[in-house]
């Protein structure tokens, strides 16, 4: 006769947290992210600063999603890999306007009529807009992002 296997839980029950406690944690995380984003200007940021911002955002709980991966691809570490492959040097201290770069890439995708790339760049620009808006808000600056 077969003995039944012991019942095991694949996923342990989630810890229940009160709604006010959960909202407090979310607000605290957002405040940490806002504070670290305020130290960087995505319209004048170096590859080295991109790496530092990505590291800080991930440490503060920002999910590693497609936008963060794309953002990190403009950082010094990723660019260093490209330099190794191509044999061309890059200056990690040379600042770029990430918003302009993303909008230029969007224009290229639109001219190529590549709907998938267009959607990717639009989403990335929205991500950069969020960083810029949070930075400006934290600094007490009112600016239209249009």
Short mmCIF file of C-alpha atoms in Angstrom, two decimals:
data_model
loop_
_atom_site.label_atom_id
_atom_site.label_comp_id
_atom_site.label_asym_id
_atom_site.label_seq_id
_atom_site.Cartn_x
_atom_site.Cartn_y
_atom_site.Cartn_z
CA UNK A 1 0.00 0.00 0.00
CA UNK A 2 1.31 3.43 -0.96
CA UNK A 3 1.78 5.87 1.84
CA UNK A 4 0.68 9.40 1.07
CA UNK A 5 3.38 12.00 0.74
CA UNK A 6 3.49 14.59 3.47
CA UNK A 7 1.75 17.80 2.57
CA UNK A 8 4.23 20.57 1.93
CA UNK A 9 3.68 24.14 1.03
CA UNK A 10 5.44 25.22 -2.11
CA UNK A 11 4.76 28.87 -1.38
CA UNK A 12 4.70 29.81 2.30
CA UNK A 13 1.82 32.02 3.33
CA UNK A 14 2.49 35.69 2.74
CA UNK A 15 3.10 37.84 5.75
CA UNK A 16 0.14 40.05 6.27
CA UNK A 17 0.90 43.69 6.80
CA UNK A 18 -1.62 46.31 7.66
CA UNK A 19 -2.57 48.70 4.86
CA UNK A 20 -1.21 51.74 6.71
CA UNK A 21 2.06 49.90 7.33
CA UNK A 22 2.33 48.90 3.67
CA UNK A 23 1.64 52.46 2.51
CA UNK A 24 4.22 53.82 4.95
CA UNK A 25 6.80 51.43 3.53
CA UNK A 26 5.95 52.50 -0.03
CA UNK A 27 6.19 56.19 0.89
CA UNK A 28 9.54 55.61 2.61
CA UNK A 29 10.90 53.75 -0.43
CA UNK A 30 9.71 56.50 -2.77
CA UNK A 31 11.30 59.17 -0.55
CA UNK A 32 14.62 57.27 -0.65
CA UNK A 33 14.41 57.01 -4.45
CA UNK A 34 13.47 60.69 -4.80
CA UNK A 35 16.43 61.72 -2.65
CA UNK A 36 18.96 59.72 -4.63
CA UNK A 37 17.50 60.80 -7.99
CA UNK A 38 17.81 64.45 -6.93
CA UNK A 39 21.59 64.04 -6.95
CA UNK A 40 21.64 63.35 -10.70
CA UNK A 41 20.52 65.29 -13.76
CA UNK A 42 19.57 62.88 -16.54
CA UNK A 43 19.97 65.74 -18.99
CA UNK A 44 23.65 65.99 -18.02
CA UNK A 45 24.85 62.63 -16.69
CA UNK A 46 28.03 60.62 -17.20
CA UNK A 47 28.20 56.85 -17.74
CA UNK A 48 29.90 56.58 -14.34
CA UNK A 49 27.01 58.49 -12.71
CA UNK A 50 24.49 56.25 -14.48
CA UNK A 51 26.12 53.18 -12.91
CA UNK A 52 26.07 54.85 -9.49
CA UNK A 53 22.40 55.85 -9.83
CA UNK A 54 21.37 52.39 -11.04
CA UNK A 55 23.22 50.75 -8.12
CA UNK A 56 21.57 53.09 -5.61
CA UNK A 57 18.10 52.65 -7.11
CA UNK A 58 18.38 48.86 -7.07
CA UNK A 59 19.65 48.92 -3.48
CA UNK A 60 16.64 51.06 -2.53
CA UNK A 61 14.22 48.53 -4.00
CA UNK A 62 13.69 49.72 -7.58
CA UNK A 63 12.83 46.62 -9.63
CA UNK A 64 15.32 45.52 -12.28
CA UNK A 65 12.97 45.85 -15.24
CA UNK A 66 13.45 46.60 -18.95
CA UNK A 67 13.79 50.35 -18.32
CA UNK A 68 16.47 49.87 -15.67
CA UNK A 69 18.34 47.44 -17.94
CA UNK A 70 18.20 49.92 -20.82
CA UNK A 71 19.31 52.76 -18.53
CA UNK A 72 22.22 50.67 -17.23
CA UNK A 73 23.31 49.96 -20.83
CA UNK A 74 24.38 53.62 -21.00
CA UNK A 75 26.57 53.16 -17.92
CA UNK A 76 30.32 52.79 -17.69
CA UNK A 77 30.31 49.04 -16.95
CA UNK A 78 28.23 48.14 -20.01
CA UNK A 79 30.05 50.63 -22.23
CA UNK A 80 33.31 49.08 -21.03
CA UNK A 81 32.21 45.71 -22.41
CA UNK A 82 31.45 47.35 -25.76
CA UNK A 83 34.88 48.99 -25.74
CA UNK A 84 36.49 45.61 -25.12
CA UNK A 85 34.57 44.12 -28.06
CA UNK A 86 35.13 46.98 -30.51
CA UNK A 87 38.58 48.06 -29.37
CA UNK A 88 37.41 51.67 -29.19
CA UNK A 89 37.92 53.75 -26.08
CA UNK A 90 35.13 55.68 -24.37
CA UNK A 91 35.26 58.45 -21.79
CA UNK A 92 33.20 57.49 -18.73
CA UNK A 93 33.40 61.05 -17.44
CA UNK A 94 31.85 62.62 -20.56
CA UNK A 95 28.28 63.73 -19.79
CA UNK A 96 25.31 63.14 -22.09
CA UNK A 97 21.70 64.29 -22.20
CA UNK A 98 19.88 60.99 -21.81
CA UNK A 99 16.55 62.55 -22.76
CA UNK A 100 17.99 63.81 -26.07
CA UNK A 101 19.66 60.47 -26.75
CA UNK A 102 16.39 58.60 -26.14
CA UNK A 103 14.40 61.03 -28.30
CA UNK A 104 16.96 60.69 -31.11
CA UNK A 105 16.65 56.91 -30.93
CA UNK A 106 12.86 57.21 -30.96
CA UNK A 107 13.11 59.30 -34.13
CA UNK A 108 15.29 56.65 -35.79
CA UNK A 109 12.80 53.92 -34.83
CA UNK A 110 9.89 55.99 -36.15
CA UNK A 111 11.63 56.63 -39.48
CA UNK A 112 12.36 52.91 -39.75
CA UNK A 113 8.68 52.22 -38.98
CA UNK A 114 9.76 49.73 -36.32
CA UNK A 115 6.72 49.63 -34.03
CA UNK A 116 8.42 47.47 -31.39
CA UNK A 117 11.42 49.79 -31.11
CA UNK A 118 9.13 52.83 -31.08
CA UNK A 119 7.20 51.35 -28.14
CA UNK A 120 10.44 50.51 -26.31
CA UNK A 121 11.82 54.04 -26.69
CA UNK A 122 8.50 55.67 -25.74
CA UNK A 123 8.43 53.58 -22.56
CA UNK A 124 12.07 54.46 -21.81
CA UNK A 125 11.39 58.18 -22.33
CA UNK A 126 8.46 57.87 -19.90
CA UNK A 127 10.87 56.26 -17.40
CA UNK A 128 13.33 59.14 -17.84
CA UNK A 129 10.46 61.62 -17.46
CA UNK A 130 9.61 60.04 -14.10
CA UNK A 131 13.21 60.39 -12.91
CA UNK A 132 13.36 64.00 -14.12
CA UNK A 133 10.00 64.90 -12.55
CA UNK A 134 10.95 63.32 -9.21
CA UNK A 135 14.27 65.16 -9.25
CA UNK A 136 12.63 68.50 -10.00
CA UNK A 137 9.92 67.95 -7.38
CA UNK A 138 12.49 66.99 -4.74
CA UNK A 139 14.47 70.12 -5.60
CA UNK A 140 11.32 72.27 -5.48
CA UNK A 141 11.51 73.22 -9.15
CA UNK A 142 8.39 73.53 -11.28
CA UNK A 143 9.01 72.65 -14.91
CA UNK A 144 6.87 71.47 -17.78
CA UNK A 145 8.17 68.20 -19.19
CA UNK A 146 6.33 68.64 -22.48
#
